[in-house]
Coordinates of C-alpha atoms in Angstrom, one line a residue:
X1 CA 2.3 10.1 19.4
X2 CA 0.1 12.8 19.6
X3 CA -0.7 14.9 16.6
X4 CA -2.0 18.3 16.2
X5 CA -3.6 20.4 13.4
X6 CA -0.5 21.6 11.9
X7 CA 0.8 17.7 12.0
X8 CA -2.2 16.9 10.0
X9 CA -1.7 19.6 7.6
X10 CA 1.8 18.5 6.9
X11 CA 0.7 15.0 6.1
X12 CA -2.0 15.9 4.1
X13 CA 0.5 18.2 1.9
X14 CA 2.9 15.8 1.6
X15 CA 0.4 12.9 0.7
X16 CA -0.4 15.3 -2.1
X17 CA 3.0 16.4 -3.3
X18 CA 6.0 14.3 -1.5
X19 CA 8.2 16.8 -3.4
X20 CA 6.8 19.9 -2.1
X21 CA 9.6 22.3 -1.2
X22 CA 9.9 23.4 2.4
X23 CA 9.0 26.8 1.6
X24 CA 5.4 25.7 0.1
X25 CA 4.9 23.4 3.1
X26 CA 5.5 26.1 5.5
X27 CA 3.2 28.6 3.6
X28 CA 0.4 25.8 3.5
X29 CA 0.9 24.7 7.0
X30 CA 1.2 28.1 8.5
X31 CA 4.6 28.2 10.3
X32 CA 8.1 29.4 9.2
X33 CA 10.2 27.2 7.8
X34 CA 12.7 25.9 10.2
X35 CA 9.8 24.6 13.0
X36 CA 7.8 23.5 10.0
X37 CA 10.6 21.4 8.7
X38 CA 11.6 20.2 12.3
X39 CA 7.9 18.7 12.5
X40 CA 8.3 16.9 9.2
X41 CA 11.5 15.4 10.5
X42 CA 9.8 14.4 13.9
X43 CA 6.9 12.6 11.9
X44 CA 9.6 10.8 9.7
X45 CA 11.7 9.9 12.7
X46 CA 8.3 8.4 14.7
X47 CA 7.8 6.5 11.5
X48 CA 4.4 8.0 10.4
X49 CA 6.0 9.3 7.1
X50 CA 7.9 5.9 6.1
X51 CA 9.1 7.2 2.5
X52 CA 8.6 9.2 -0.6
X53 CA 7.4 7.4 -3.6
X54 CA 6.8 8.5 -7.5
X55 CA 3.3 7.3 -9.0
X56 CA 4.0 5.5 -12.0
X57 CA 1.5 5.4 -14.6
X58 CA 2.6 1.7 -15.9
X59 CA 0.1 1.9 -18.4
X60 CA 2.3 4.4 -20.3
X61 CA 5.1 1.7 -20.0
X62 CA 3.2 -1.4 -21.2
X63 CA -0.3 -2.8 -20.8
X64 CA 0.0 -4.4 -17.6
X65 CA -2.3 -7.4 -16.2
X66 CA -3.7 -6.8 -12.6
X67 CA -5.5 -9.7 -10.8
X68 CA -6.9 -9.8 -7.4
X69 CA -6.2 -13.2 -5.9
X70 CA -7.9 -14.8 -3.0
X71 CA -5.8 -17.4 -0.9
X72 CA -6.9 -20.2 1.2
X73 CA -4.4 -22.0 3.4
X74 CA -4.4 -25.5 4.6
X75 CA -4.0 -24.5 7.6
X76 CA -3.2 -21.5 10.1
X77 CA -0.3 -22.7 12.2
X78 CA 2.4 -19.9 13.0
X79 CA 4.7 -21.7 11.0
X80 CA 2.7 -22.1 7.7
X81 CA 1.5 -18.1 8.4
X82 CA 5.0 -17.1 8.5
X83 CA 6.1 -19.1 5.7
X84 CA 3.6 -18.0 3.2
X85 CA 3.7 -14.4 4.3
X86 CA 7.9 -14.3 3.9
X87 CA 7.0 -15.9 0.3
X88 CA 4.7 -13.1 -0.5
X89 CA 6.9 -10.6 1.0
X90 CA 9.5 -11.8 -1.8
X91 CA 7.2 -12.0 -4.6
X92 CA 7.8 -8.7 -6.4
X93 CA 4.7 -9.3 -8.5
X94 CA 2.5 -9.3 -5.4
X95 CA 2.0 -5.5 -5.1
X96 CA -0.4 -5.6 -1.8
X97 CA -1.3 -8.4 0.4
X98 CA -4.2 -8.4 3.1
X99 CA -4.7 -11.0 5.9
X100 CA -8.4 -11.0 5.8
X101 CA -11.2 -12.8 8.1
X102 CA -13.9 -14.8 6.7
X103 CA -13.9 -17.7 4.2
X104 CA -10.4 -16.8 2.5
X105 CA -7.3 -15.8 4.2
X106 CA -5.2 -13.6 2.0
X107 CA -6.1 -11.2 -0.6
X108 CA -3.3 -10.1 -2.9
X109 CA -3.2 -7.8 -5.8
X110 CA -0.9 -8.5 -8.5
X111 CA 0.6 -7.2 -11.6
X112 CA 1.7 -9.3 -14.4
X113 CA 2.9 -8.5 -18.0
X114 CA 0.5 -11.5 -19.6
X115 CA -1.3 -14.6 -18.6
X116 CA 1.7 -17.1 -19.2
X117 CA 3.6 -14.6 -16.4
X118 CA 0.6 -15.1 -14.2
X119 CA 0.4 -18.5 -14.3
X120 CA 4.1 -19.1 -13.7
X121 CA 3.9 -16.9 -10.9
X122 CA 1.3 -18.8 -9.3
X123 CA 2.5 -22.1 -10.3
X124 CA 5.9 -21.3 -8.3
X125 CA 4.4 -20.3 -5.3
X126 CA 2.1 -23.6 -5.1
X127 CA 5.3 -25.4 -5.8
X128 CA 6.8 -23.7 -2.8
X129 CA 4.7 -25.9 -0.8
X130 CA 3.9 -23.0 1.7
X131 CA 0.3 -23.9 3.1
X132 CA -1.7 -22.7 -0.2
X133 CA -5.0 -24.7 -0.3
X134 CA -7.0 -22.7 -3.0
X135 CA -6.3 -19.8 -5.4
X136 CA -9.3 -17.9 -6.6
X137 CA -8.3 -15.5 -9.2
X138 CA -10.2 -12.4 -10.6
X139 CA -8.6 -10.2 -14.0
X140 CA -9.2 -6.6 -13.0
X141 CA -11.1 -5.2 -16.1
X142 CA -10.7 -1.4 -15.4
X143 CA -9.7 0.7 -12.5
X144 CA -12.4 2.6 -11.0
X145 CA -10.8 4.2 -8.0
X146 CA -7.2 4.1 -7.6
X147 CA -5.5 4.6 -4.4
X148 CA -4.1 8.3 -4.3
X149 CA -4.3 9.2 -0.4
X150 CA -5.7 8.5 3.0
X151 CA -8.1 10.8 4.2
X152 CA -6.2 11.7 7.3
X153 CA -7.9 14.8 8.4
X154 CA -11.2 13.1 8.5
X155 CA -9.9 9.7 10.0
X156 CA -7.6 11.1 12.6
X157 CA -10.3 13.9 13.8
X158 CA -13.6 11.5 13.5
X159 CA -13.3 9.7 17.0
X160 CA -11.8 12.3 19.4
X161 CA -12.7 15.4 17.6
X162 CA -8.9 16.7 18.1
X163 CA -9.0 18.9 15.0

């Protein structure tokens, strides 16, 4: 799907505020309400806008423990990879998971209520016998930069000067 400057402006605006009104969005991008809303629906139907989320400050609820876990697999067969990825997909504490190249296979961001919770989840994953060979865990001591939005305006226009 080819995007233009207005589509990019729409994406930028809804990343910053998913609850923006139709009127305010159309004002920001320089379109009347109906054409602006049609463009937004087109972006949603194309799967570019997948869903709208609330940014929850978990530390106001309780003191969560974040851990970055590196996983090395015993083998890399399609069956092992699918089995592992299916199990991680079902693990609610795994909030992000990336398959990577290098000396490890996966980097996973977990959230736990305490160290016992961490140990329970990791033990359960290992007990599933889903091909895990090694587990390296790093406790997050502070969040230096939290994800807030993709730099769409820069990335989309960087390679082809469409913007």
